[in-house]
Short mmCIF file of C-alpha atoms in Angstrom, two decimals:
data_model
loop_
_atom_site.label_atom_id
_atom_site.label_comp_id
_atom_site.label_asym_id
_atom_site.label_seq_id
_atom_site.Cartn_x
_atom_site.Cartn_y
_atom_site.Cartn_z
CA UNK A 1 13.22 -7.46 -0.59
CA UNK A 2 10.75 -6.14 -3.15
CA UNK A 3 8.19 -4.18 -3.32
CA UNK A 4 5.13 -6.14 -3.85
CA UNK A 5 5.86 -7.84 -0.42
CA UNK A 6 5.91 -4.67 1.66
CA UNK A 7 2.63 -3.32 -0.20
CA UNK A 8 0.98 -6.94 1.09
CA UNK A 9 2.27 -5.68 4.34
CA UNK A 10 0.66 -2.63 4.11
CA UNK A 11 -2.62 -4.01 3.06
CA UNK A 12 -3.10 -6.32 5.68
CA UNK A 13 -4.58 -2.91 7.58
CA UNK A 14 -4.97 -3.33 11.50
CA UNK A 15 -7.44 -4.09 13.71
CA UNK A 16 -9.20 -1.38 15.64
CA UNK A 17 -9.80 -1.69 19.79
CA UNK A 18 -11.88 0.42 21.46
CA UNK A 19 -9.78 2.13 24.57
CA UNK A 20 -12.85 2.07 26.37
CA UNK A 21 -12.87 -1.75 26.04
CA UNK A 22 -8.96 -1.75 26.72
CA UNK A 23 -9.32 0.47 30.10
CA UNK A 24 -12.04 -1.60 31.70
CA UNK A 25 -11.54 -5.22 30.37
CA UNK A 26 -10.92 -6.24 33.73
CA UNK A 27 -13.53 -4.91 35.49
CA UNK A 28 -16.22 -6.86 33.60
CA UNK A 29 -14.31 -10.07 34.56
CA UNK A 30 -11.72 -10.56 31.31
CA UNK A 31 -8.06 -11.72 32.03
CA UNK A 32 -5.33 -10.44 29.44
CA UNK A 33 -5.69 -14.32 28.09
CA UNK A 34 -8.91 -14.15 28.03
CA UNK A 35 -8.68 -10.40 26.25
CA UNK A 36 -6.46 -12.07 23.60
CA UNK A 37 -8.97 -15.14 22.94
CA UNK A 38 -11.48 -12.63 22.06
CA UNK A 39 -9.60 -10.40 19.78
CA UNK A 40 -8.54 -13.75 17.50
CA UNK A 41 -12.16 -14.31 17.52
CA UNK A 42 -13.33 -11.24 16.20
CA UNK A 43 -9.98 -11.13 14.34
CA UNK A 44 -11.59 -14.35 12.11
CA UNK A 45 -15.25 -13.00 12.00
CA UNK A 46 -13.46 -9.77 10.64
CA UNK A 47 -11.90 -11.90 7.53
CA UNK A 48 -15.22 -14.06 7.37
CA UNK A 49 -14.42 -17.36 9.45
CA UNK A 50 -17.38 -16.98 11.53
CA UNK A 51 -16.91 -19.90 13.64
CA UNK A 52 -13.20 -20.62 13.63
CA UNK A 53 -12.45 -23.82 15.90
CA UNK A 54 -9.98 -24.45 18.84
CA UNK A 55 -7.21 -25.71 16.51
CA UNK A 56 -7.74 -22.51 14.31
CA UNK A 57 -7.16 -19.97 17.42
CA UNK A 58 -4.78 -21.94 18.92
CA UNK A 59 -2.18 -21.49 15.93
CA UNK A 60 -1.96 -17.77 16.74
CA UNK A 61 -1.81 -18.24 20.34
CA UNK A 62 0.47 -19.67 22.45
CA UNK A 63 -2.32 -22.17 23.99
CA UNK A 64 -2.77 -25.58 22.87
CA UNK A 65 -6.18 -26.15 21.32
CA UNK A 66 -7.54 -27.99 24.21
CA UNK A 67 -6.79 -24.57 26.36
CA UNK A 68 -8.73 -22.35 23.62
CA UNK A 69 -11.61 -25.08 24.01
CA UNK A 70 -11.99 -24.12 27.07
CA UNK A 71 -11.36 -20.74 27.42
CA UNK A 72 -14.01 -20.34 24.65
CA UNK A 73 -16.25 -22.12 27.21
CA UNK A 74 -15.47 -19.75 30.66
CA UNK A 75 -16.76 -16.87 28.27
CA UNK A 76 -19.88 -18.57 26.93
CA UNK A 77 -20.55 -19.52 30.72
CA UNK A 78 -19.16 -15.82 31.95
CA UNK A 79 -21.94 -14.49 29.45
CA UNK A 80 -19.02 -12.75 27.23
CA UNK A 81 -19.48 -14.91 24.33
CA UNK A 82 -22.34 -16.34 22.47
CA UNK A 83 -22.84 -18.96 19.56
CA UNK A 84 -25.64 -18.16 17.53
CA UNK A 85 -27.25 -20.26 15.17
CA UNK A 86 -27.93 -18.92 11.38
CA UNK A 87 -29.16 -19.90 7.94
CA UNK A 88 -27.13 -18.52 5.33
CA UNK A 89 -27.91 -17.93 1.54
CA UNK A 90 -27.55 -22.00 0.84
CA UNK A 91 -30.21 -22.78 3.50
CA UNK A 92 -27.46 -24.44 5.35
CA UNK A 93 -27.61 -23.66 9.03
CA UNK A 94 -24.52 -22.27 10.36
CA UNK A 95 -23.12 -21.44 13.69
CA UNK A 96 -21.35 -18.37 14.51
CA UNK A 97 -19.82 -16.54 17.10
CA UNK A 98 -20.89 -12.72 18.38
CA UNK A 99 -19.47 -10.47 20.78
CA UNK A 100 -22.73 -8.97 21.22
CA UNK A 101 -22.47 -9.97 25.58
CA UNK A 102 -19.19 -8.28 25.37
CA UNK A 103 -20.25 -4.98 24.10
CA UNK A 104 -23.25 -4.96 26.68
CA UNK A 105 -21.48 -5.78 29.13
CA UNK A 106 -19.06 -3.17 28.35
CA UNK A 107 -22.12 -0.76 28.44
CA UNK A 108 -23.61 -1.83 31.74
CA UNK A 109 -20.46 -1.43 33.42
CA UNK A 110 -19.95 1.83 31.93
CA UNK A 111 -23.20 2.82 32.75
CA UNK A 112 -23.19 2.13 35.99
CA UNK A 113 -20.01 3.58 36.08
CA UNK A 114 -21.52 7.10 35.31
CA UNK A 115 -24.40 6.78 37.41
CA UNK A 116 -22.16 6.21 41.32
CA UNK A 117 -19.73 8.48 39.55
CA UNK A 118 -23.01 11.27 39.38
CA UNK A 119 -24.10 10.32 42.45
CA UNK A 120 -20.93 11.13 44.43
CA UNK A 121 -20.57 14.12 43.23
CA UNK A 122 -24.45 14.86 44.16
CA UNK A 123 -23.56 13.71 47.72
CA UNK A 124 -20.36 15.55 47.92
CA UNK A 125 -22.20 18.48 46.89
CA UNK A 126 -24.94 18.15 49.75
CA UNK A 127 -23.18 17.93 52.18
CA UNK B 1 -28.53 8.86 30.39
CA UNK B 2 -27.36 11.85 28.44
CA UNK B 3 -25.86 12.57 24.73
CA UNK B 4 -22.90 13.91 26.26
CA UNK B 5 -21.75 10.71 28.19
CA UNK B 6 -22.22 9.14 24.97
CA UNK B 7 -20.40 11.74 22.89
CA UNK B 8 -17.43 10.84 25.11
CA UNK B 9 -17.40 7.73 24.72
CA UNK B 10 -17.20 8.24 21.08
CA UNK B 11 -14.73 10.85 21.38
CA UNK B 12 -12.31 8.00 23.34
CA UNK B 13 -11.87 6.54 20.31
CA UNK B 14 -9.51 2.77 19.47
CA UNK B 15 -6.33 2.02 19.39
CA UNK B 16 -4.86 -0.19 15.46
CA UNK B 17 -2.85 -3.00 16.40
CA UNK B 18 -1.48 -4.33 13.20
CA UNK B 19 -2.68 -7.76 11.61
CA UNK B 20 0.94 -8.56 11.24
CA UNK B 21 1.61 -8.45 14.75
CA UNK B 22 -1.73 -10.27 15.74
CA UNK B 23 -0.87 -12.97 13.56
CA UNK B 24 3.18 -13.39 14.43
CA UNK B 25 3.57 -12.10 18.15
CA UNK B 26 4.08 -16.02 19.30
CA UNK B 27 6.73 -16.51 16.11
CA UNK B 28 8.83 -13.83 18.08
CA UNK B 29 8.49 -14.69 21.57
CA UNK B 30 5.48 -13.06 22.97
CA UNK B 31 2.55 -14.58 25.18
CA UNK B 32 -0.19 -13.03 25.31
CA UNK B 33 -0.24 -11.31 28.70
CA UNK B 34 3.31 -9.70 27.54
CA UNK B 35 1.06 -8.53 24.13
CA UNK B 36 -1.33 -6.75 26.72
CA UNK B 37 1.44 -5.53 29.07
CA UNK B 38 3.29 -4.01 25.52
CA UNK B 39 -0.37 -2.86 24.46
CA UNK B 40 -1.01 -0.74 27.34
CA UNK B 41 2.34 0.88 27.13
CA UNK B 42 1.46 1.80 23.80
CA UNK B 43 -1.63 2.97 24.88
CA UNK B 44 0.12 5.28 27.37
CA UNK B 45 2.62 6.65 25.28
CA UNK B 46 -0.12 7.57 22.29
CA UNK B 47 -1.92 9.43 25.36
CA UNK B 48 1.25 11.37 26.40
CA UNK B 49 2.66 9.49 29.09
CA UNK B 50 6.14 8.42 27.81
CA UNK B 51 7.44 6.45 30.55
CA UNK B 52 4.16 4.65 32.79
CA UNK B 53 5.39 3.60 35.84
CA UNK B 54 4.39 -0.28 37.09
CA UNK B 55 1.55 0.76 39.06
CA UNK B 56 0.14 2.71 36.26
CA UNK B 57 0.18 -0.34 34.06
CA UNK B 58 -1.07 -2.32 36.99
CA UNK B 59 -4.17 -0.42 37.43
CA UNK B 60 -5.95 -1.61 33.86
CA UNK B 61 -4.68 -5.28 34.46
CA UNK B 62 -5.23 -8.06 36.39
CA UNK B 63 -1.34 -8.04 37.28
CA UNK B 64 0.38 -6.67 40.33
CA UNK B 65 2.69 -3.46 39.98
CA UNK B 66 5.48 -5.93 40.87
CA UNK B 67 4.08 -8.32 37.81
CA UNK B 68 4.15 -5.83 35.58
CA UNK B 69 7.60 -4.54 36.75
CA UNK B 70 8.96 -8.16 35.89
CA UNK B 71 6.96 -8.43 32.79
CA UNK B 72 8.83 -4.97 31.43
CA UNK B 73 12.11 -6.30 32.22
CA UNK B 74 11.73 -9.93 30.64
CA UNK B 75 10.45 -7.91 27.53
CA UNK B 76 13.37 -5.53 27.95
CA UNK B 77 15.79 -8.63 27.79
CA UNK B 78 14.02 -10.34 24.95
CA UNK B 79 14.93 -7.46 22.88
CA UNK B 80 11.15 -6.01 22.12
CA UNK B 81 10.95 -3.50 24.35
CA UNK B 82 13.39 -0.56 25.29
CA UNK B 83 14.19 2.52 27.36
CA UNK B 84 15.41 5.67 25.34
CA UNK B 85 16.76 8.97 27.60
CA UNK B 86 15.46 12.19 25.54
CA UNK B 87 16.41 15.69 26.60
CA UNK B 88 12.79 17.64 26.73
CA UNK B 89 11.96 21.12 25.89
CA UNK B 90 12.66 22.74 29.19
CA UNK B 91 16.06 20.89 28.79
CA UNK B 92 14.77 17.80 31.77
CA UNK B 93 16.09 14.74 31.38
CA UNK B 94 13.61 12.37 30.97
CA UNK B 95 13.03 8.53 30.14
CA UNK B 96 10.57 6.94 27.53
CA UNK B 97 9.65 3.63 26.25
CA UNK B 98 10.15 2.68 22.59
CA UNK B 99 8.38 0.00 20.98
CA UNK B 100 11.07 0.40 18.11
CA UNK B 101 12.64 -3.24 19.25
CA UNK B 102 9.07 -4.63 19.01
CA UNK B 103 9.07 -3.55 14.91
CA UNK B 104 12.31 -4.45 14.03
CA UNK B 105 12.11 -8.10 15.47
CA UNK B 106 8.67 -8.08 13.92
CA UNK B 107 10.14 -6.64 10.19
CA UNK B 108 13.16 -9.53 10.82
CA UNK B 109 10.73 -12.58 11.23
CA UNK B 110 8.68 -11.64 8.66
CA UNK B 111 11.58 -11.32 5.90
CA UNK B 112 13.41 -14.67 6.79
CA UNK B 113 9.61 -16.39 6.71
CA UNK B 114 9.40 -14.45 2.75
CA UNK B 115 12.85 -15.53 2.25
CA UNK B 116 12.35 -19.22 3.40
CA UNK B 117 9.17 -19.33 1.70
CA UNK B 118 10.51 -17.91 -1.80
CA UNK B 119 13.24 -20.43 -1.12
CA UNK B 120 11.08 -23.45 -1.07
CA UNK B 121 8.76 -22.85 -3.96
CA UNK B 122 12.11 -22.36 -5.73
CA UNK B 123 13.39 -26.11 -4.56
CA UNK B 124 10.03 -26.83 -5.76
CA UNK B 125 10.35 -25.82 -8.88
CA UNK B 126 13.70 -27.39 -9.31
CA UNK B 127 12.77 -30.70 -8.36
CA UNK C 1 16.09 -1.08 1.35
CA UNK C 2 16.74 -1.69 4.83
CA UNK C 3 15.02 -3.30 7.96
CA UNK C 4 15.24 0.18 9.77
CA UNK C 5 12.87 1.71 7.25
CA UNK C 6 10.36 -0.67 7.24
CA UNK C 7 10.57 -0.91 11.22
CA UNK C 8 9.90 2.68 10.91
CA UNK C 9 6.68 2.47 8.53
CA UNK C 10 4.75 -0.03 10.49
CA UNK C 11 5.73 1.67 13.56
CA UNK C 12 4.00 4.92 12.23
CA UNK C 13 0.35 3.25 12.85
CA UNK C 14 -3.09 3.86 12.02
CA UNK C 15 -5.61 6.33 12.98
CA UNK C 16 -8.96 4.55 13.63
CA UNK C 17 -12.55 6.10 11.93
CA UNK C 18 -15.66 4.64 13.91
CA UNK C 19 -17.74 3.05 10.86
CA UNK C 20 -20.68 4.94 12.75
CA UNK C 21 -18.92 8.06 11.72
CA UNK C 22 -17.94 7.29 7.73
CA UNK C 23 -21.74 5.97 7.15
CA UNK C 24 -23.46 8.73 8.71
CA UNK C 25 -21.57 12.09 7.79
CA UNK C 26 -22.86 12.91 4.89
CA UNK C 27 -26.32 13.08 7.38
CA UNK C 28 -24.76 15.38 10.39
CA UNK C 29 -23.67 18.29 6.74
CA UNK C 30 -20.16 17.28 6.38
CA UNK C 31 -18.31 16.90 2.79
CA UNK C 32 -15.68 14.44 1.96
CA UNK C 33 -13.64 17.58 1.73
CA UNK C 34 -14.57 18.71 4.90
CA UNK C 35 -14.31 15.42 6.37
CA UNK C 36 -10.39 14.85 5.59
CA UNK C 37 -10.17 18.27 6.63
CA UNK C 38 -11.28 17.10 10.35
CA UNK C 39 -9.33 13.82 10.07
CA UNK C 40 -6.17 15.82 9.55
CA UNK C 41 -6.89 18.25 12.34
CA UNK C 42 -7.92 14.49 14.77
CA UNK C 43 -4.17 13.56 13.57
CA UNK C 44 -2.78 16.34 14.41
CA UNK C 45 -4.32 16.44 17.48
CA UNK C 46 -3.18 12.90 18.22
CA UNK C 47 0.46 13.34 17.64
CA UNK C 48 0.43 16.44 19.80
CA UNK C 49 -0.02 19.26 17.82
CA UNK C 50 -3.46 20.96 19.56
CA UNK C 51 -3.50 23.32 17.37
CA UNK C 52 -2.21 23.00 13.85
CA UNK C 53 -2.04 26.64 11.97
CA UNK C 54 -3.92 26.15 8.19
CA UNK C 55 -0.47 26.19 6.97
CA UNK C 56 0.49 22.65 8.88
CA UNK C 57 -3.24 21.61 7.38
CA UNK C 58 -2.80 22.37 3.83
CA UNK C 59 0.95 20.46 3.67
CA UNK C 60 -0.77 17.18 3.93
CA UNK C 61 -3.78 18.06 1.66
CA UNK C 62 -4.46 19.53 -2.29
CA UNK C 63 -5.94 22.28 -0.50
CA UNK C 64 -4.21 25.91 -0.26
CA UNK C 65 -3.86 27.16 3.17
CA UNK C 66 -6.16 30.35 2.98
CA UNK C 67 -8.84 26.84 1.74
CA UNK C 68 -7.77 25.61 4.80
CA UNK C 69 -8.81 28.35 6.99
CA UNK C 70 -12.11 28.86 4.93
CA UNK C 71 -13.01 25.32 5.59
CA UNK C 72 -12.23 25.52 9.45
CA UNK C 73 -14.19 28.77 9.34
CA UNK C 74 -17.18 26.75 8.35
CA UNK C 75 -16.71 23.70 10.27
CA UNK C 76 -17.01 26.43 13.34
CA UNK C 77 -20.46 27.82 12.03
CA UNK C 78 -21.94 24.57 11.27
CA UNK C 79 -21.20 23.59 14.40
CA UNK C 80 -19.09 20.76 14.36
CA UNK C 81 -15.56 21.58 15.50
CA UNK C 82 -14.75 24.44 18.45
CA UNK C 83 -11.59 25.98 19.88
CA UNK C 84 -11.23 25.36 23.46
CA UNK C 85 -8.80 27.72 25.56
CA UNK C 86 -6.65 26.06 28.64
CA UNK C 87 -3.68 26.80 30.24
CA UNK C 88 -1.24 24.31 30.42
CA UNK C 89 1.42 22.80 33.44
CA UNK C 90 3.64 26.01 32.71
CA UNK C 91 0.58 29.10 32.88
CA UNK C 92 0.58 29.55 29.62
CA UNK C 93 -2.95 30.14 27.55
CA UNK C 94 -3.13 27.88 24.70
CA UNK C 95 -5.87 27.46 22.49
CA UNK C 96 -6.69 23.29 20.84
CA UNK C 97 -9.24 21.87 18.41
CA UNK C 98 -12.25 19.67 20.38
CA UNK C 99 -14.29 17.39 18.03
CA UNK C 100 -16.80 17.22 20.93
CA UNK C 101 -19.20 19.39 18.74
CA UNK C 102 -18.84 16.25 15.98
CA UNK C 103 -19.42 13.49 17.81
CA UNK C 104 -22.20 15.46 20.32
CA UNK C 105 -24.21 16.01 16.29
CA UNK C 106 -23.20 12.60 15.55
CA UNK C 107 -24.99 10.74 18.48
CA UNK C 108 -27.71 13.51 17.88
CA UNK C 109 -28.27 12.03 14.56
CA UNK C 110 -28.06 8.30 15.75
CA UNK C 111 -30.47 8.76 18.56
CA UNK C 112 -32.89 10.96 16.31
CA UNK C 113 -32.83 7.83 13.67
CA UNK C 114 -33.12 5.85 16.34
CA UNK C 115 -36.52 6.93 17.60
CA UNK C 116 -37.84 7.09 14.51
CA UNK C 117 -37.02 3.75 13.43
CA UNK C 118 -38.92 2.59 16.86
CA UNK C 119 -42.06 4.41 15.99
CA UNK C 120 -42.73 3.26 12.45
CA UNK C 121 -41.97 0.23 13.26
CA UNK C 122 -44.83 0.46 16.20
CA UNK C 123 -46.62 2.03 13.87
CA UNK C 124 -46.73 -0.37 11.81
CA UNK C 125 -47.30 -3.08 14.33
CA UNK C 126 -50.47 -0.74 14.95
CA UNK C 127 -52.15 -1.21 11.55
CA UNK D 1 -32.20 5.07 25.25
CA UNK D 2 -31.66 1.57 25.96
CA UNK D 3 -28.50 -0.40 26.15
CA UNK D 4 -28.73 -2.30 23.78
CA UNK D 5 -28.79 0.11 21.06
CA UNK D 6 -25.58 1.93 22.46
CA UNK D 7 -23.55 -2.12 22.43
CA UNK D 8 -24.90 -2.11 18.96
CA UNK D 9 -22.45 1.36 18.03
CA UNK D 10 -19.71 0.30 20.00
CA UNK D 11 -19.76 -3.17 18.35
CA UNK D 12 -20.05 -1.46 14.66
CA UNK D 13 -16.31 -0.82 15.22
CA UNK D 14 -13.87 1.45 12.92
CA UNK D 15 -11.69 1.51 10.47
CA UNK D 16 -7.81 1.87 10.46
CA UNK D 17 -6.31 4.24 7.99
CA UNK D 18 -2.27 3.90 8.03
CA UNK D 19 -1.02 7.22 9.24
CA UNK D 20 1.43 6.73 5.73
CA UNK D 21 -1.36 6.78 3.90
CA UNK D 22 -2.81 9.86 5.15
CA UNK D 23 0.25 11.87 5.10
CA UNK D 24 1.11 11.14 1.62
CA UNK D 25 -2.21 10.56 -0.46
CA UNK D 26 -1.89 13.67 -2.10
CA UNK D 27 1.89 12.50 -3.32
CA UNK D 28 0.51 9.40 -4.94
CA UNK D 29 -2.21 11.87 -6.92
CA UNK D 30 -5.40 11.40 -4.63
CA UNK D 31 -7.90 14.33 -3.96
CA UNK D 32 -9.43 14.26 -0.82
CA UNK D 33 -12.76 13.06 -2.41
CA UNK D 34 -10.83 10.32 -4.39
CA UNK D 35 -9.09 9.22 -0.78
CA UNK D 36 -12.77 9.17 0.23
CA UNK D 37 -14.21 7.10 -2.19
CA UNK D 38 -11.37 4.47 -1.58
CA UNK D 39 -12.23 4.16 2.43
CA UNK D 40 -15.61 3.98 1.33
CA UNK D 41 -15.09 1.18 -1.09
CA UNK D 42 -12.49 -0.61 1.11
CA UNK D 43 -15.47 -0.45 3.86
CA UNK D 44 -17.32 -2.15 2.09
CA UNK D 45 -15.27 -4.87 0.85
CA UNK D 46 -14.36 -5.42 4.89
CA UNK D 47 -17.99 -5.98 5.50
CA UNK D 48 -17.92 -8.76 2.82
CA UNK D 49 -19.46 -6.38 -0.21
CA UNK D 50 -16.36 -6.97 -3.04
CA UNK D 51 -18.01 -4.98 -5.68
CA UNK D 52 -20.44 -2.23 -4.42
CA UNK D 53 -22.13 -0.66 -7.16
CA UNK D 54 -21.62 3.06 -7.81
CA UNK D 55 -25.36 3.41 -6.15
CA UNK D 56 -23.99 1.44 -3.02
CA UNK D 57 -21.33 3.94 -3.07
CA UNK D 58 -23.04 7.26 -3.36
CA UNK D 59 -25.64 6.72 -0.49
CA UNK D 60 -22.84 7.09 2.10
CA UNK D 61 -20.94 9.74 0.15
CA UNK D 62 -22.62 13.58 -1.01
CA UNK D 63 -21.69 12.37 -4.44
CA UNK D 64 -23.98 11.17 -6.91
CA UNK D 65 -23.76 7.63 -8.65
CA UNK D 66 -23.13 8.93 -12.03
CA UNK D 67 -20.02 11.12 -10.36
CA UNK D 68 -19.15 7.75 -7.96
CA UNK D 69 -18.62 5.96 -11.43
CA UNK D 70 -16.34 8.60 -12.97
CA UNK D 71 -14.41 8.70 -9.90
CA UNK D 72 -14.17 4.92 -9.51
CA UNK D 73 -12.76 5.46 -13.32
CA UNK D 74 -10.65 7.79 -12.89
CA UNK D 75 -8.95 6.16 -10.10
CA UNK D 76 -8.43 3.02 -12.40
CA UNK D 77 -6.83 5.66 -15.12
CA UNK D 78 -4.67 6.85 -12.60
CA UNK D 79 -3.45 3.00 -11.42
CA UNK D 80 -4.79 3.56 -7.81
CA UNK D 81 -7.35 0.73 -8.65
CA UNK D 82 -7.79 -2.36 -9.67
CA UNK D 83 -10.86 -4.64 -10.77
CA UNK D 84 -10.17 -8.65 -10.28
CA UNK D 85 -12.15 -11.59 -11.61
CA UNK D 86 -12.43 -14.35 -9.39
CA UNK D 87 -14.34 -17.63 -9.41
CA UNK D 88 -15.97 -18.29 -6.21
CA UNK D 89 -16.74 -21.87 -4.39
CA UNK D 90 -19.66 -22.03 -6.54
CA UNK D 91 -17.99 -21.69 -9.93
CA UNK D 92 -19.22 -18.73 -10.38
CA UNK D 93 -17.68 -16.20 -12.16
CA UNK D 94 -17.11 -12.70 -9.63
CA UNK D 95 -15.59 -9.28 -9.81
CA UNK D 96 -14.00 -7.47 -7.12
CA UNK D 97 -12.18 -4.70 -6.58
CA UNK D 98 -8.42 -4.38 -5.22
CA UNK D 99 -6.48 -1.81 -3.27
CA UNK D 100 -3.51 -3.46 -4.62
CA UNK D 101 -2.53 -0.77 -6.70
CA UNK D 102 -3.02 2.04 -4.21
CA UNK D 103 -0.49 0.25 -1.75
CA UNK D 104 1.81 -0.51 -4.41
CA UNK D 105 1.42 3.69 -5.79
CA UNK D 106 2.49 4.29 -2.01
CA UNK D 107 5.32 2.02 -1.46
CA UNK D 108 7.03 3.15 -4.52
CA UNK D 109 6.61 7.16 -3.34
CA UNK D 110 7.74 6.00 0.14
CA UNK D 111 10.70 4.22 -1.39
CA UNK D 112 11.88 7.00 -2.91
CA UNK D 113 11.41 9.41 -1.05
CA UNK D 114 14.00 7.30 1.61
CA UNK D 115 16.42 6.74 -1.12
CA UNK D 116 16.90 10.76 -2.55
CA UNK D 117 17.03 11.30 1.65
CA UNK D 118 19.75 8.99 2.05
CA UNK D 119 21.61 10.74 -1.26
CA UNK D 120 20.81 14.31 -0.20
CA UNK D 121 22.06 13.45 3.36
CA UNK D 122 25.07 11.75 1.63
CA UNK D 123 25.36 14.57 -0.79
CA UNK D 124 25.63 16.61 2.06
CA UNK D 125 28.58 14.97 4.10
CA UNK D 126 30.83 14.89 0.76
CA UNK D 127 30.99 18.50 0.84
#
């Protein structure tokens, strides 16, 4: 075993998850499938395959392509996911995929979150 | 909403799952639901809570406490997960999960995949 | 070199610095110096250790441990580290680092950069 | 404060610093402002910027360009960094920089610092 291998290793790095995200997944509608989907997503926007294709996710996963098709597809239409439409440096138009419905959902949820949580205690305090 | 809600949510901070593992959890047996179910015990343990019990786990995920209770033994019996007693400070007996299984099946797969890979540029070469 | 060790090593994991945080420091009056400084104290805090003596500090950096102290000292006065006093499960006081203070001046400086950007860019829409 | 700003922070994201690296940077011959300049040049070649100039560098950091450039330098003098030509999809001729080195510079400590543990240990039991 040498050492050039293990430094590779090391410089792979990691992949960073918000807790917040990991503690309330499931209340804004993700299942742990569904979790894992979008974390190889971001996981190839991350090393700069911005629109990675069923066949590409499904070698990670243990769904067949077809499966990632449409999982990709119950979080466009759960308004999780979005494909946006860019033209890059070459004028060519690219698609690419953004979390951006994630994240605010995340934030309403949160949000809303804090304001019953307020609100309670208000009430409980009236009374 | 207020700068302190937000200064929380900062303050929560993410949890690093390696690339390495993102990229070979299927080559060592994991789906992705048992990747969640092993993520959240890590999560636990990082937050101080050695030894979650099934309803604890249950409460982030879309699983029962009885789904999670099978999920910890089928990764207990696939080798990636185990219990470890530890005697604490106040001399209690107490039980924790170690994900040291998890590392060292992780560490094994991706050695014989370097060792098989050196081995066929070598053939290669040969030829 | 053995499988144990390297087990080990990628079990040891990664601490994870919101990019919010390392683009925007230099704007909320920290150093780099001052920076690690916090980092170390986060880590510390992470594995357990609430509150690590300047000696504990100075082991991991090139700094000397009456440094260490200086540069707490300051972090203190400019406001962006406290010491928080609790008593824990067995009635003991204790006293722990928060890095509340850091990420309250943090999403200070966000929302103040925030507001501005909105108005010149109104501003400008004025003209 | 709107929503959409606050998705906007959470989806900047962070970055993962192996806890092996932070505990034995200053082994390896880093200074905290040296470790500092690293993260902020591995930032940037995350978000797809492979060789930031020492300008780039200097607005994040209380440093100056002229002092970014002596440390970048430096840190090449020391074997902690590495400069790479590459030739992109457009035949174009590119430099980037490498953390190679810097994982390699760890690996090595870490190695040995396992093997005199295992012959101190062994040491040890012979007497």
């Amino acid at each position: 075993m040498n050492k050039e291998k293990m430094a590779e290793w090391l410089a792979e790095g990691s992949i960073a998850i918000p807790k917040l995200l990991l503690h309330h997944y499931k209340n804004i509608g993700l299942t742990e499938t569904e979790f894992m989907l979008l974390l190889h997503i971001h996981s190839y926007i991350e090393s700069g395959v911005l629109f990675p294709t069923p066949a590409q996710i499904a070698e990670k996963m243990t769904l067949s392509p077809a499966e990632c098709m449409d999982g990709v597809r119950r979080l466009i239409q759960k308004g999780l996911l979005a494909i946006e439409e860019h033209v890059d440096e070459h004028s060519i138009r690219i698609e690419k995929y953004s979390l951006k419905p994630l994240w605010e959902k995340l934030v309403h949820h949160l949000l809303s979150e804090a304001f019953y949580g307020e609100k309670e205690r208000y009430e409980e305090e009236e009374k």
